[in-house]
Coordinates of C-alpha atoms in Angstrom, one line a residue:
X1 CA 9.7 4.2 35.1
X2 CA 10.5 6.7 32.5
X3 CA 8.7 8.7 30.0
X4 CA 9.5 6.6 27.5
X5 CA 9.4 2.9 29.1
X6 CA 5.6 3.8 29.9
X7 CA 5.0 4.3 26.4
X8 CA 6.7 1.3 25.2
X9 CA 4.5 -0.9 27.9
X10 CA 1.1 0.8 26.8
X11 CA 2.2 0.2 23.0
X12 CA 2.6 -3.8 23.9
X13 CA -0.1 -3.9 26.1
X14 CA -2.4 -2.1 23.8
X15 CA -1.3 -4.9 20.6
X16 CA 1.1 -2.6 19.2
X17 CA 4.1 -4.8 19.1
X18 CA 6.5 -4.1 16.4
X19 CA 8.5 -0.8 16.1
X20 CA 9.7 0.1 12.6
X21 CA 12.2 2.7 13.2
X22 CA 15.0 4.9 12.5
X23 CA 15.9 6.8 15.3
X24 CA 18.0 10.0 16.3
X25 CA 19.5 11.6 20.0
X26 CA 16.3 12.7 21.0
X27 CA 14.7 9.2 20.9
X28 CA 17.2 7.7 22.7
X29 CA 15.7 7.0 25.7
X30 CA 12.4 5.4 23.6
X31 CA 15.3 3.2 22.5
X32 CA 16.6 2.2 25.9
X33 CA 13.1 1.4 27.1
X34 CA 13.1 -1.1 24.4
X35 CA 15.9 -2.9 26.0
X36 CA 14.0 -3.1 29.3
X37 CA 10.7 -3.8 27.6
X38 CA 10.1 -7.8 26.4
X39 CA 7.2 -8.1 23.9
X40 CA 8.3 -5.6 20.9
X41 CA 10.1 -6.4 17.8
X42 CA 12.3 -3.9 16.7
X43 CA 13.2 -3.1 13.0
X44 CA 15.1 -1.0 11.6
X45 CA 15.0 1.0 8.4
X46 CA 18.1 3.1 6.6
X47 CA 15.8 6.1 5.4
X48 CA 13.0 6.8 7.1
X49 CA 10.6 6.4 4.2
X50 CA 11.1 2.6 4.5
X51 CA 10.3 2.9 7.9
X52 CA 6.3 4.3 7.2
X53 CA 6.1 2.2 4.1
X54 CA 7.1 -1.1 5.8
X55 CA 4.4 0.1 8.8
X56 CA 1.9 0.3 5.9
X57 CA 2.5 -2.8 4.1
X58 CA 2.5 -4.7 7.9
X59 CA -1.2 -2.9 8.1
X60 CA -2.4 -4.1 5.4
X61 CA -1.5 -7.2 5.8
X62 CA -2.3 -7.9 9.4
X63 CA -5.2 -5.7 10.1
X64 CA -3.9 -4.1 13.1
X65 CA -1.4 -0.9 13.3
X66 CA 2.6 -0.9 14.2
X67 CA 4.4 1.8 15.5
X68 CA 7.2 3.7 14.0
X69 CA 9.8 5.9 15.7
X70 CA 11.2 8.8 13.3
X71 CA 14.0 11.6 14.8
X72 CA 12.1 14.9 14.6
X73 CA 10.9 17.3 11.5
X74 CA 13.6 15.6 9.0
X75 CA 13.2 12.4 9.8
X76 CA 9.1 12.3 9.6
X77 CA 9.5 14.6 6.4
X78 CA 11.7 12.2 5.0
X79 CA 8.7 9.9 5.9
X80 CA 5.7 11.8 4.7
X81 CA 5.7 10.3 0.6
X82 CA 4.6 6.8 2.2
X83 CA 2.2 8.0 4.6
X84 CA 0.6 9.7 2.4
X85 CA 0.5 6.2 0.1
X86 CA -0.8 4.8 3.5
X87 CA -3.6 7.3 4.6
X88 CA -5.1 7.0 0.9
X89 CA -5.0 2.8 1.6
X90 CA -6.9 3.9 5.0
X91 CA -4.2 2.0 7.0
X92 CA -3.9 2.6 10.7
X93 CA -0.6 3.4 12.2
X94 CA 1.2 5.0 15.4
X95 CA 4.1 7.6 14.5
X96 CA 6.6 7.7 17.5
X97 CA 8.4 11.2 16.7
X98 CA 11.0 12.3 18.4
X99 CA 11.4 16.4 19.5
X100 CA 13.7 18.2 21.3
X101 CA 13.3 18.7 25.5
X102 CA 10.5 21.1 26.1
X103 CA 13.0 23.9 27.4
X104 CA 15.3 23.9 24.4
X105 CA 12.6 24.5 21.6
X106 CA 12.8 28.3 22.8
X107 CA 16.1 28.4 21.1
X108 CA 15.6 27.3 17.6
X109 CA 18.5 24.7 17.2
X110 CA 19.3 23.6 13.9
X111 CA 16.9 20.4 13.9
X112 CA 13.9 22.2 15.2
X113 CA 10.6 22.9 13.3
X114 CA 7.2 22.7 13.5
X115 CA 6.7 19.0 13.8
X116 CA 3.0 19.1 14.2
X117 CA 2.6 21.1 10.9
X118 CA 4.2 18.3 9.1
X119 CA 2.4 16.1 10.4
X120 CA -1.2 17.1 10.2
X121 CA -1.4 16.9 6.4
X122 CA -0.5 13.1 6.8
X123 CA -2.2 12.3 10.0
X124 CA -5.7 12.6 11.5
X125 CA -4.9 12.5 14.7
X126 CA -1.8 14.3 16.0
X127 CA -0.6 15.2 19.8
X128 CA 2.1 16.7 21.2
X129 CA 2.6 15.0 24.7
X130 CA 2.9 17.6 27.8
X131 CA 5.3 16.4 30.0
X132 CA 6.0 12.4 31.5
X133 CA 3.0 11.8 33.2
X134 CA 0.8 12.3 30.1
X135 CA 2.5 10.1 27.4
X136 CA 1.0 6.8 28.6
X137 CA -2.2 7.7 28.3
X138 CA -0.9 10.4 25.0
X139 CA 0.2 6.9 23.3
X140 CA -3.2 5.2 24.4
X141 CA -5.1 7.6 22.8
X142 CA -2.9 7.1 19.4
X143 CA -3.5 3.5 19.4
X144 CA -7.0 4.0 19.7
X145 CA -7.1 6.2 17.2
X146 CA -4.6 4.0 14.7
X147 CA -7.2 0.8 15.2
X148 CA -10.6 2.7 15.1
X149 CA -13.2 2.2 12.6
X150 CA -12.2 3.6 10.2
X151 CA -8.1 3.6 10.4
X152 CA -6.3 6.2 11.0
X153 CA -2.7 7.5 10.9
X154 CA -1.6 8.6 14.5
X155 CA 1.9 10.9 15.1
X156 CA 2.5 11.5 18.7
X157 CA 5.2 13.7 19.2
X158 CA 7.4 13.0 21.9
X159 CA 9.5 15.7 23.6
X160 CA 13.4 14.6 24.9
X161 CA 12.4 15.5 28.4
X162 CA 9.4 14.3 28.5
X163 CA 11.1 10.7 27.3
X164 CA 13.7 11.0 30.4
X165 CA 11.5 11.8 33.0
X166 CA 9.6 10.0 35.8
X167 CA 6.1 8.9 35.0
X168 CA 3.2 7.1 36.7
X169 CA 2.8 3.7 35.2
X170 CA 1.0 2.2 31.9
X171 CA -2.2 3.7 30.6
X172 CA -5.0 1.9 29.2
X173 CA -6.0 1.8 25.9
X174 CA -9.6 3.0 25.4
X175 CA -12.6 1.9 23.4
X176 CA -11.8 2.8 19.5
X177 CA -14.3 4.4 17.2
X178 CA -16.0 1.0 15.8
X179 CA -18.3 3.0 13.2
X180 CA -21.6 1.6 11.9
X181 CA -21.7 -1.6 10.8
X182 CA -23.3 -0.8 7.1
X183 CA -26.6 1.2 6.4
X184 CA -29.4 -0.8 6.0
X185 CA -31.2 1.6 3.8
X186 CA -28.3 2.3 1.3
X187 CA -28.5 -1.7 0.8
X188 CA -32.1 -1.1 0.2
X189 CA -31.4 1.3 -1.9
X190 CA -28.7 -0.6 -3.7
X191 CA -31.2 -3.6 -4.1
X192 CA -34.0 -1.3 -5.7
X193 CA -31.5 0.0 -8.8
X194 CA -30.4 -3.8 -9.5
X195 CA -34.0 -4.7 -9.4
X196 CA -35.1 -1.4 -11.8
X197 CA -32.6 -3.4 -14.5
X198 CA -30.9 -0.3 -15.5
X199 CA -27.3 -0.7 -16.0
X200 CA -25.7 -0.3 -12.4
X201 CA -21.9 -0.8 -11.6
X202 CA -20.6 -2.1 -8.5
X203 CA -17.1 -0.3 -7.7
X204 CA -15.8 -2.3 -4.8
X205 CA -12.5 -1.6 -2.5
X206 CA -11.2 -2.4 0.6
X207 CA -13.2 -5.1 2.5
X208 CA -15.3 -5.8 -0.2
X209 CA -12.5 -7.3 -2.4
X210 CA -11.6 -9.8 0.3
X211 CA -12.6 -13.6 -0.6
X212 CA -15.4 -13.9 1.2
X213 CA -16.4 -10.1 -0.2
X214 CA -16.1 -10.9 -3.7
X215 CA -17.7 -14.5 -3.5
X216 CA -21.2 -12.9 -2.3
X217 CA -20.7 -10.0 -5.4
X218 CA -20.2 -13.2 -8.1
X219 CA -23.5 -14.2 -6.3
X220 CA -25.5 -10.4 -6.6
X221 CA -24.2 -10.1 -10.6
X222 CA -24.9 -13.7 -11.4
X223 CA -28.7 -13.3 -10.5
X224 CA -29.1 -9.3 -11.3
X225 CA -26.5 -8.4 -13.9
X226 CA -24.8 -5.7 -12.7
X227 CA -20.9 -5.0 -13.0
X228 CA -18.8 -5.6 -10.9
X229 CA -15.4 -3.4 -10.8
X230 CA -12.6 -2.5 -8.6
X231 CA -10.6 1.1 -8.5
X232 CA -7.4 1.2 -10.3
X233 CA -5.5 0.0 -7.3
X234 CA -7.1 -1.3 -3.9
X235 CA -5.2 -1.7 -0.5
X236 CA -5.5 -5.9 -0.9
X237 CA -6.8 -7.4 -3.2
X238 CA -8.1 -11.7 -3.0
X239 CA -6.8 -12.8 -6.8
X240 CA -6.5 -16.6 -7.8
X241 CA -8.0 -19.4 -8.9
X242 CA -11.5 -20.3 -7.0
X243 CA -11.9 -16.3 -6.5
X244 CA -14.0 -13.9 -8.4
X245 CA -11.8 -12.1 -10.8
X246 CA -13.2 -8.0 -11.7
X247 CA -11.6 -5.5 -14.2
X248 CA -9.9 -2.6 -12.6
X249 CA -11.2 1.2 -13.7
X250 CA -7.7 1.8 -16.9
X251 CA -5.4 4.2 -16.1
X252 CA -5.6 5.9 -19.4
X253 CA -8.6 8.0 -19.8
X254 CA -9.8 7.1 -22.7
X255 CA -9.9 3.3 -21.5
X256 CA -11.9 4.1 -18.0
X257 CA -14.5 6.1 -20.0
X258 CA -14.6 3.1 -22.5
X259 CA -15.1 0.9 -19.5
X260 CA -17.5 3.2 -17.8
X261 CA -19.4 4.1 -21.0
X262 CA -23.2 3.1 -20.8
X263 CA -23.4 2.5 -16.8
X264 CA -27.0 4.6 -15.4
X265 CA -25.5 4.3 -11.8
X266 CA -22.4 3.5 -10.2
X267 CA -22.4 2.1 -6.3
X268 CA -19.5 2.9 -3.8
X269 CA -18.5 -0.1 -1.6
X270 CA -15.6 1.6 0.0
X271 CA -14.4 3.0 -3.3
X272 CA -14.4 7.0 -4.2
X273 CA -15.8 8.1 -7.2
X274 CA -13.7 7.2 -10.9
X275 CA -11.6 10.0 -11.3
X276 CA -8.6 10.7 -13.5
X277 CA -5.5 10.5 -12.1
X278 CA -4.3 13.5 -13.2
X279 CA -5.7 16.6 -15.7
X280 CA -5.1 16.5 -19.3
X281 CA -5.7 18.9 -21.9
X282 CA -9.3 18.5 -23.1
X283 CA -10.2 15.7 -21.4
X284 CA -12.6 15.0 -18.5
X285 CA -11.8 14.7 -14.5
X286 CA -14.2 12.5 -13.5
X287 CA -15.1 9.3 -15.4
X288 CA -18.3 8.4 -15.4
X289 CA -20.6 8.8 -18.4
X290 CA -23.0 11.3 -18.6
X291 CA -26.6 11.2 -16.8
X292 CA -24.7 8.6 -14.5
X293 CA -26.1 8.8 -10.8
X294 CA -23.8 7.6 -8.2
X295 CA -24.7 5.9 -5.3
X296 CA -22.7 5.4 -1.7
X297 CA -23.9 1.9 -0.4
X298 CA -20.5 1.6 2.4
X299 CA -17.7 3.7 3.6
X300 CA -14.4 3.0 5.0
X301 CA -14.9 1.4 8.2
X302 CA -18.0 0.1 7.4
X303 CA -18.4 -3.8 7.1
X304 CA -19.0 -4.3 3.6
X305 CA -19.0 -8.2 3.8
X306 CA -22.0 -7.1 6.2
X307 CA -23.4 -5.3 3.7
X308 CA -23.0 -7.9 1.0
X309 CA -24.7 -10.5 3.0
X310 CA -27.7 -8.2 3.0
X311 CA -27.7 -7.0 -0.2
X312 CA -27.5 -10.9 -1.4
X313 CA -30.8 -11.4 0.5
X314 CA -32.4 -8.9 -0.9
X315 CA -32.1 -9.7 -4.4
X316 CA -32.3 -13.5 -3.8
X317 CA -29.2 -13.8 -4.7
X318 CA -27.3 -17.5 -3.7
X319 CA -23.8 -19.5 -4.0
X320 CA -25.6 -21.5 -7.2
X321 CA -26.0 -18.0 -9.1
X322 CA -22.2 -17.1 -9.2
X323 CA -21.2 -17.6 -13.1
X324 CA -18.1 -20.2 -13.1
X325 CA -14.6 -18.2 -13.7
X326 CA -13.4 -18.6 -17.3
X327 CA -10.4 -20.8 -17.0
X328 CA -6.8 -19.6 -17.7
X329 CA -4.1 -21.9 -19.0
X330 CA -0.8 -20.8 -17.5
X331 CA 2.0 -21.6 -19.8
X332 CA 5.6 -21.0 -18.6
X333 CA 6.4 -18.7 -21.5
X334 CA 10.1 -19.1 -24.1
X335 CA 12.0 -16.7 -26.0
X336 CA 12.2 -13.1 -25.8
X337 CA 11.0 -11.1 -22.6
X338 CA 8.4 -8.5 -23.5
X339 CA 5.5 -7.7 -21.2
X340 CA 3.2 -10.7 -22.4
X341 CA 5.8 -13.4 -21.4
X342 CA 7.0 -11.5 -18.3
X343 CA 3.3 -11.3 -17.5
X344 CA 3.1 -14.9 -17.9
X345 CA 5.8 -16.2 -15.6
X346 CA 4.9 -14.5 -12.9
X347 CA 1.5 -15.9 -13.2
X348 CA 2.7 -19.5 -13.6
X349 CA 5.2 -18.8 -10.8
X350 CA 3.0 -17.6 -7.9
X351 CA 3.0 -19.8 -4.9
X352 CA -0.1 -20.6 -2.7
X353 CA -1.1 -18.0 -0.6
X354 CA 1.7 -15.6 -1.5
X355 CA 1.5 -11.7 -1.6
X356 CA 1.8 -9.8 -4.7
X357 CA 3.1 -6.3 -4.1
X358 CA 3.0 -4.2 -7.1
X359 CA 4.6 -0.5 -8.1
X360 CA 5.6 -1.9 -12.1
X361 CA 3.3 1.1 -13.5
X362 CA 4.0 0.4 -17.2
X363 CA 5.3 -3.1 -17.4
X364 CA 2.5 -4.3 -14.8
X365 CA -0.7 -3.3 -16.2
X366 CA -0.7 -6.5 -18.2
X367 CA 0.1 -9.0 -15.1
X368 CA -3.9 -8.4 -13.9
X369 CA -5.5 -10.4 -16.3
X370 CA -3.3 -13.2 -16.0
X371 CA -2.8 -13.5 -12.5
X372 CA -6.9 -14.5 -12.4
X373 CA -5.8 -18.4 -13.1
X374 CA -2.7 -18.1 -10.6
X375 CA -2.4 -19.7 -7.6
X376 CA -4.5 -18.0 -4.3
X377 CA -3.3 -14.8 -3.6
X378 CA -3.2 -11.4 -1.9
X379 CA -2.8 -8.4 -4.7
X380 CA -1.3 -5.2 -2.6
X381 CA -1.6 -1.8 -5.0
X382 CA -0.4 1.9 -4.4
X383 CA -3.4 4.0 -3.9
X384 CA -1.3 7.2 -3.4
X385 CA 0.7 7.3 -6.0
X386 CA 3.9 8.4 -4.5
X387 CA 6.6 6.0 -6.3
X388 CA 9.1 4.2 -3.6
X389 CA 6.2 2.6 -1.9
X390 CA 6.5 -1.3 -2.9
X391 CA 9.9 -2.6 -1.3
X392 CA 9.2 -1.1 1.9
X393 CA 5.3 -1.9 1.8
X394 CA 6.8 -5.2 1.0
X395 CA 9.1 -5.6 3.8
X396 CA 5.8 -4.8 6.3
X397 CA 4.4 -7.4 4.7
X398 CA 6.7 -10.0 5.2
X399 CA 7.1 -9.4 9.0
X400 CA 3.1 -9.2 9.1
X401 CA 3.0 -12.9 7.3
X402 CA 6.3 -14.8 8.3
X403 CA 5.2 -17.8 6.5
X404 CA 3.9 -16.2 3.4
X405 CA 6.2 -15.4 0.1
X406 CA 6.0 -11.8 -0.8
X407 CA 6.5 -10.9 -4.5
X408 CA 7.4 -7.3 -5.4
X409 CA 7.1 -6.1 -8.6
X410 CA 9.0 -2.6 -9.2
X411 CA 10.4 -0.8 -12.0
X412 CA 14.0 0.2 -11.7
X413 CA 13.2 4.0 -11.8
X414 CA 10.7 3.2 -8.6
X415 CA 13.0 1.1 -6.8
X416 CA 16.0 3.6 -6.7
X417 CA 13.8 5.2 -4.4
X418 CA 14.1 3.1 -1.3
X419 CA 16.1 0.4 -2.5
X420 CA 17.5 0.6 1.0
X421 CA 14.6 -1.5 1.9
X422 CA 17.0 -4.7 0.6
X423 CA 19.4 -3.9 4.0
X424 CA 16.3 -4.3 6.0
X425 CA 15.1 -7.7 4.5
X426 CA 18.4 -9.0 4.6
X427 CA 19.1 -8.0 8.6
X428 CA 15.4 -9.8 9.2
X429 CA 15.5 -12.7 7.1
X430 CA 12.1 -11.9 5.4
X431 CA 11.2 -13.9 2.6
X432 CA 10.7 -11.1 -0.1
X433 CA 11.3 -11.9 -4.0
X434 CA 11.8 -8.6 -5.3
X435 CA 11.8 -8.2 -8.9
X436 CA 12.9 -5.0 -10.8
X437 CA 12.2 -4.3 -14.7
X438 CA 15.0 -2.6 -15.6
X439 CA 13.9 -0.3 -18.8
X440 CA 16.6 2.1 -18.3
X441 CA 13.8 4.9 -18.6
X442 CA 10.6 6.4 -16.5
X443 CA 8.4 4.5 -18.9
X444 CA 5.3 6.0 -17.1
X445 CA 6.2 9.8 -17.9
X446 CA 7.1 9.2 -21.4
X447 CA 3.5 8.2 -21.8
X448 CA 2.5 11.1 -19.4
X449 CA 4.7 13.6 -21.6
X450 CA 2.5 12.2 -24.5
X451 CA -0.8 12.4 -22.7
X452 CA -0.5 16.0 -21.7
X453 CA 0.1 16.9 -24.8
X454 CA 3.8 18.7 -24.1
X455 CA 4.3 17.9 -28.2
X456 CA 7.8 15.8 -29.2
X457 CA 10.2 15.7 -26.1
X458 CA 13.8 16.8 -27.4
X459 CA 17.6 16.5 -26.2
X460 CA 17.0 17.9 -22.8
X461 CA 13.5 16.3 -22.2
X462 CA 14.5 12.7 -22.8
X463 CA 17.5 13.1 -20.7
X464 CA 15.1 13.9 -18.0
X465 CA 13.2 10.7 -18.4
X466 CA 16.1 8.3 -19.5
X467 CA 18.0 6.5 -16.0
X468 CA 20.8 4.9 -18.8
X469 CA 23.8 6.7 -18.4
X470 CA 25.0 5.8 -16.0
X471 CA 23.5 1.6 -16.2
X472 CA 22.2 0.8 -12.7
X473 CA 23.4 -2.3 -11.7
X474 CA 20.5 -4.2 -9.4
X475 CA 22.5 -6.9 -9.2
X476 CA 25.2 -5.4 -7.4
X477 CA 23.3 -2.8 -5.9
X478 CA 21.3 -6.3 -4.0
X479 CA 24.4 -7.8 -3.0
X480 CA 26.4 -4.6 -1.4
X481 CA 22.8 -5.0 0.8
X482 CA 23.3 -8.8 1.6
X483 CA 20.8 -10.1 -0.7
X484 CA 21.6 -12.7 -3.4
X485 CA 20.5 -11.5 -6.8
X486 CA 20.7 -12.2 -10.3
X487 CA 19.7 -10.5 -14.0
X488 CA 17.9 -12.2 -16.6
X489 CA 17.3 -11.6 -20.4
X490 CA 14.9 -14.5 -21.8
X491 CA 11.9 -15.8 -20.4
X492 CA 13.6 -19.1 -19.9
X493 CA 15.9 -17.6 -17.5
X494 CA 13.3 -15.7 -16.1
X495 CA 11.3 -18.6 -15.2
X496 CA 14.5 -20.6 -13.8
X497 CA 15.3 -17.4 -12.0
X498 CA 11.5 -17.0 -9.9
X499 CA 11.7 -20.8 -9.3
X500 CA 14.3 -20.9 -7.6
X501 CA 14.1 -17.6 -5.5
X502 CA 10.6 -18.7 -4.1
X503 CA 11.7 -21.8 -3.2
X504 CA 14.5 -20.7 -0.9
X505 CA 14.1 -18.5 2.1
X506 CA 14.8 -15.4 2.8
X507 CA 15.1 -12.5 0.3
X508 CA 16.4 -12.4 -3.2
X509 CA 16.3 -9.9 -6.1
X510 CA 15.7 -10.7 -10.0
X511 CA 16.8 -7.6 -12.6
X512 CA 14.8 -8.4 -15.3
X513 CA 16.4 -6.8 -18.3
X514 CA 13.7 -5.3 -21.2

């Protein structure tokens, strides 16, 4: 076998079996080998940034990395925006990138650059393969690395030549870093401040806001009265009915230090430190109040359910000691669409077990609260901040969990930047309800303009922030992509509209007009 048909059989043998991919002519012999190679699913993406984002979304949602193929420098550049978005969620994944033969770098064609310098920035663990013989154990190595404790984001760069050649067979993947299970004496340590009864946050991410996660922390601030908060956004989050709900940390500065205000120490389970998400003019980075001590109880890759468990035991702590959840009435809303009512339907609407995926910035900051009382969920949030992320992390999603109903939530200003993700859902059937508030403006920088204190924004400014003129047209923007679509502009059209796209397979796209 080739080059490249050893690394397809050591990406299926080592559980890497989907491909999201957008290939050029120097991966053209990875996409042959894919024809002789049973076991991987191929998808395909029309911009490469749907290809990483779908590869994140599929992470997070199945706990175990897929592969992407990109064509050179351009084509991972054009991917880097949602790897970034997926090495801040920690999500593990294996970059396929093509390069030219190892002979013909020498002479600078117009594609070539310096594809491990893009890479690094996104990537923790990068390699160029030598030649044939090395790029089955090359793409061992990246799996390893892509599943290890914690995740990482792997880019093996593949030369043309060494693609084409002869090489020995299929390599072996080898043991992954499984990092420490939790320290016991940060538990300990975690179980002496909620003992001392000073005022102590628990700022929980990743593992820690699963179900079982956030069950055992209803438990530890029944019986010791701490907090318990997540981050502004978390990679998955378990929401729903029967599940302990937490606040998030606001957006807004002045909201996270009103949240924050009065907490003498702040644990880390998973989580970094409250920060602001960007600088403002006479106003603080870092959140916390003053004469706050903060406190690392777990990392990434550490088992914070683990952790929980012990940290339960410690303060006595049992199932009888969680406080019941407040109960929330869910009320299909009427009348006018405004944030409250859209908020509301999409709470009433959620199915069982479906995934929320959401990138509405302004509009969505009022679904949280409500979606407490929905049905069981999974609550997917962009940690990176690079806009563009939900319809692809979406589409990853839905190939991840088949029989699960993914809800996107988008504003149209996000959405026009990878709307291509559509084509893709369409092609593979994936049952994706994709909803886009279309406010004909970036809402979130006219409240950034605001915040930074840039003054009164005139002519010029607004027409930097304003998408109106020309109107985009989701609706027929959906269907040129083969997915059925329509626009809405009450709540009782709204909820009509969600009812009826959940209930039928396959993808569908609501413009919700505000």
């Amino acid at each position: 076998m080739n080059g490249a048909e050893s690394l397809v059989r050591t990406l299926v043998a080592g559980g890497v079996d989907v491909c999201f991919t957008n290939p050029g002519t120097s991966e053209m012999h990875f996409v042959a080998a894919l024809d002789k190679v049973p076991g991987m699913r191929c998808v395909l993406g029309l911009f490469e940034g749907i290809v990483t984002g779908a590869a994140d979304g599929y992470f997070r949602m199945k706990g175990t990395p897929a592969s992407t193929l990109l064509h050179l420098g351009p084509g991972l550049a054009n991917g880097l925006a949602n790897l970034h978005n997926a090495k801040k969620a920690n999500s593990g994944i294996v970059n396929i990138v093509g390069q030219h033969a190892t002979y013909h770098i020498e002479y600078n064609a117009p594609l070539t650059s310096d594809i491990e310098g893009l890479a690094r920035p996104m990537s923790s663990w990068v390699r160029t393969s030598p030649d044939a013989k090395s790029v089955a154990a090359d793409g061992a190595a990246a799996i390893a690395a892509a599943a290890g404790a914690p995740p990482q984001i792997a880019t093996l760069i593949l030369p043309a030549d060494t693609a084409w050649n002869q090489a020995d067979g299929v390599a072996q993947v080898p043991a992954g870093s499984q990092g420490e299970s939790y320290s016991a004496a940060a538990v300990e340590n975690t179980a002496r401040l909620l003992r001392s009864g000073e005022p102590t946050l628990l700022l929980m991410t990743g593992s820690a806001v699963t179900e079982k996660g956030l069950a055992l922390a209803a438990q530890i601030a029944g019986k010791t009265g701490c907090k318990v908060m997540g981050p502004l956004a978390s990679p998955r989050m378990a929401r729903g009915r029967g599940r302990f709900s937490i606040e998030r940390v606001p957006y807004v500065v002045e909201q996270a230090l009103a949240a924050l205000k009065g907490f003498r120490h702040i644990v880390l389970l998973e989580a970094n430190e409250p920060v602001a998400f960007f600088a403002y003019p006479n106003k603080p980075s870092l959140l916390k109040p003053e004469g706050c001590d903060v406190h690392r109880m777990t990392a990434s890759g550490e088992n914070s359910v683990a952790a929980l468990e012990a940290l339960a035991s410690a303060v006595g702590a049992k199932p009888a000691d969680a406080k019941p959840q407040v109960a929330v009435d869910l009320v299909k809303p009427t009348g006018a669409l405004n944030h409250a009512s859209i908020a509301q339907a999409i709470a009433a609407a959620v199915p069982d077990n479906a995934i929320l995926v959401d990138e509405s910035i302004t509009t969505g900051r009022g679904f949280f609260p409500l979606t407490a009382g929905a049905a069981p969920h999974d609550w997917i949030q962009n940690l990176g901040g690079s806009i563009g992320y939900s319809t692809p992390v979406a589409t990853g999603a839905a190939v991840a969990c088949p029989d699960r109903k993914v809800i996107c939530m988008v504003g149209d200003g996000s959405a026009m930047y990878t709307i291509q993700s559509l084509w893709t859902q369409a092609r593979e059937g994936l049952n994706v309800v994709t909803i886009v508030f279309a406010n004909r403006v970036y809402q979130i920088l006219r409240g950034e303009f605001d915040g930074v204190g840039a003054g009164e924004p005139g002519k010029r400014a607004q027409d930097m922030l304003r998408i109106d003129s020309p109107t985009l047209d989701f609706v027929a923007l959906a269907k040129g992509m083969g997915v059925p679509g329509r626009a809405v502009t009450t709540a009782d059209e709204f909820n009509k509209a969600l009812a009826e796209a959940i209930a039928e397979p396959g993808p569908r796209l609501i413009e919700v007009q505000v």
